[in-house]
Short mmCIF file of C-alpha atoms and ligand atoms in Angstrom, two decimals:
data_model
loop_
_atom_site.label_atom_id
_atom_site.label_comp_id
_atom_site.label_asym_id
_atom_site.label_seq_id
_atom_site.Cartn_x
_atom_site.Cartn_y
_atom_site.Cartn_z
CA MET A 1 16.24 -3.36 -7.95
CA GLU A 2 12.94 -3.95 -9.64
CA THR A 3 10.10 -5.72 -7.68
CA LEU A 4 6.99 -7.21 -8.73
CA PHE A 5 5.08 -3.98 -7.86
CA THR A 6 7.11 -2.20 -10.57
CA LYS A 7 5.75 -4.92 -13.02
CA ILE A 8 2.25 -4.07 -11.73
CA ILE A 9 2.78 -0.41 -12.26
CA ASN A 10 4.05 -1.11 -15.86
CA ARG A 11 1.20 -3.54 -16.46
CA GLU A 12 3.62 -6.40 -17.01
CA ILE A 13 1.56 -8.42 -14.51
CA PRO A 14 -2.07 -7.97 -13.80
CA ALA A 15 -3.68 -6.47 -10.66
CA LYS A 16 -7.13 -5.27 -9.70
CA ILE A 17 -6.36 -1.55 -9.80
CA ILE A 18 -8.42 0.73 -7.76
CA TYR A 19 -6.82 4.06 -8.27
CA GLU A 20 -3.93 5.60 -10.28
CA ASP A 21 -2.42 8.89 -10.86
CA ASP A 22 1.06 10.30 -11.95
CA GLN A 23 2.50 9.49 -8.45
CA ILE A 24 0.60 6.45 -6.94
CA LEU A 25 -1.18 3.26 -7.52
CA ALA A 26 -3.69 1.46 -5.35
CA PHE A 27 -4.75 -2.17 -5.97
CA HIS A 28 -6.36 -5.13 -4.23
CA ASP A 29 -3.90 -7.42 -2.29
CA ILE A 30 -3.67 -10.82 -4.01
CA ALA A 31 -3.93 -12.69 -0.59
CA PRO A 32 -6.38 -10.55 1.43
CA LYS A 33 -6.17 -10.62 5.15
CA ALA A 34 -9.79 -8.91 5.54
CA PRO A 35 -12.87 -8.42 3.38
CA ILE A 36 -11.21 -5.26 2.05
CA HIS A 37 -7.42 -5.39 1.67
CA PHE A 38 -5.76 -3.12 -0.77
CA LEU A 39 -2.25 -1.65 -1.17
CA VAL A 40 -1.27 1.94 -1.94
CA ILE A 41 2.23 2.46 -3.42
CA PRO A 42 4.24 5.19 -4.72
CA LYS A 43 5.33 4.75 -8.46
CA LYS A 44 8.75 5.80 -7.27
CA PRO A 45 10.49 2.67 -6.20
CA ILE A 46 11.44 3.40 -2.61
CA ARG A 47 12.66 0.12 -1.05
CA THR A 48 11.70 0.62 2.62
CA LEU A 49 10.43 3.24 4.99
CA ASN A 50 14.05 3.66 6.09
CA ASP A 51 14.78 4.92 2.61
CA LEU A 52 12.15 7.73 2.89
CA THR A 53 13.72 11.13 2.54
CA GLU A 54 12.75 14.73 3.20
CA GLU A 55 11.83 15.20 -0.45
CA ASP A 56 9.33 12.30 -0.14
CA LYS A 57 7.22 14.16 2.41
CA PRO A 58 4.60 15.32 0.05
CA LEU A 59 4.38 11.84 -1.54
CA ALA A 60 3.98 10.24 1.92
CA GLY A 61 1.05 12.59 2.59
CA HIS A 62 -0.47 11.77 -0.81
CA LEU A 63 -0.33 8.02 -0.06
CA LEU A 64 -1.86 8.48 3.36
CA PHE A 65 -4.79 10.67 2.21
CA THR A 66 -5.43 8.56 -0.66
CA ALA A 67 -5.55 5.54 1.53
CA GLN A 68 -8.07 7.26 3.73
CA ARG A 69 -10.32 8.36 0.83
CA LEU A 70 -10.19 4.96 -1.02
CA ALA A 71 -11.06 3.28 2.44
CA ARG A 72 -14.13 5.50 2.71
CA GLU A 73 -15.22 4.83 -0.93
CA LEU A 74 -14.81 1.04 -0.31
CA GLY A 75 -17.15 1.08 2.63
CA CYS A 76 -14.76 1.18 5.50
CA GLU A 77 -16.00 4.43 7.06
CA ASP A 78 -16.71 2.57 10.33
CA GLY A 79 -12.96 1.84 10.76
CA PHE A 80 -10.00 0.53 9.09
CA ARG A 81 -6.43 -0.25 9.73
CA ILE A 82 -3.18 0.92 7.81
CA VAL A 83 -0.11 -1.09 8.13
CA MET A 84 3.36 -0.54 6.71
CA ASN A 85 5.93 -3.21 7.24
CA CYS A 86 9.62 -2.17 7.39
CA ASN A 87 12.42 -4.72 6.58
CA GLU A 88 12.47 -8.50 7.48
CA LEU A 89 11.99 -7.97 11.04
CA GLY A 90 8.91 -5.80 10.42
CA GLY A 91 7.54 -8.50 8.04
CA GLN A 92 8.08 -6.78 4.84
CA THR A 93 8.32 -9.22 1.89
CA VAL A 94 8.05 -6.85 -1.15
CA TYR A 95 10.83 -4.25 -1.15
CA HIS A 96 8.79 -1.41 -2.61
CA ILE A 97 7.19 0.67 0.14
CA HIS A 98 3.32 0.04 0.34
CA MET A 99 0.54 0.88 2.77
CA HIS A 100 -1.80 -2.04 3.57
CA VAL A 101 -5.39 -0.88 4.10
CA LEU A 102 -7.57 -3.40 5.80
CA GLY A 103 -11.23 -3.15 6.78
CA GLN A 104 -14.68 -4.64 6.99
CA ARG A 105 -13.86 -6.75 9.97
CA GLN A 106 -12.90 -6.31 13.64
CA MET A 107 -9.10 -5.71 14.10
CA HIS A 108 -7.17 -6.84 17.12
CA TRP A 109 -4.28 -5.55 19.00
CA PRO A 110 -1.41 -6.21 19.13
CA PRO A 111 -0.87 -7.48 15.61
CA GLY A 112 1.12 -10.64 15.18
P1 5GP B 1 4.47 -6.96 2.89
O1 5GP B 1 4.68 -8.40 3.40
O2 5GP B 1 5.78 -6.62 2.03
O3 5GP B 1 4.17 -6.07 3.77
O4 5GP B 1 3.24 -7.00 1.87
C1 5GP B 1 3.47 -7.42 0.44
C2 5GP B 1 1.95 -7.79 0.12
O5 5GP B 1 1.90 -7.79 -1.32
C3 5GP B 1 1.31 -9.05 0.61
O6 5GP B 1 0.13 -8.77 1.36
C4 5GP B 1 1.07 -9.95 -0.54
O7 5GP B 1 -0.15 -10.61 -0.42
C5 5GP B 1 0.90 -8.88 -1.65
N1 5GP B 1 1.32 -9.43 -2.85
C6 5GP B 1 2.38 -10.13 -3.28
N2 5GP B 1 2.52 -10.32 -4.50
C7 5GP B 1 1.40 -9.79 -5.18
C8 5GP B 1 0.95 -9.73 -6.40
O8 5GP B 1 1.47 -10.24 -7.39
N3 5GP B 1 -0.21 -9.01 -6.69
C9 5GP B 1 -0.85 -8.32 -5.67
N4 5GP B 1 -1.95 -7.73 -5.88
N5 5GP B 1 -0.40 -8.44 -4.38
C10 5GP B 1 0.68 -9.10 -4.12
#
């Protein structure tokens, strides 16, 4: 089922896009929870982390590596946090997998 992230990929709704290639898209979160808060998503509409398959391994690595590179480019070299919420109990609200990258403030543990 299509989510609003598909609409962002297809430019049907606007977003502040940071990076794009043939496989992934990164854009700023609409409701940032830190001075830097962006999302890195695959263009392939995978609903949850539970739906990731063996064939998605290179894609998962590409997402992670891009998140690391963009965090550094956006000034988070001193530290940042990556979060992926899975399903309702994990706090997921948009059913198209995404990495949250948060930075430029002190993070705390455990998260809520
Ligand atoms: P989740 O709760 O699924 O882990 O994260 C979904 C994230 O998407 C939230 O942080 C939320 O603020 C963000 N979000 C929801 N709708 C939009 C939108 O239309 N544009 C952007 N840029 N982010 C959105």
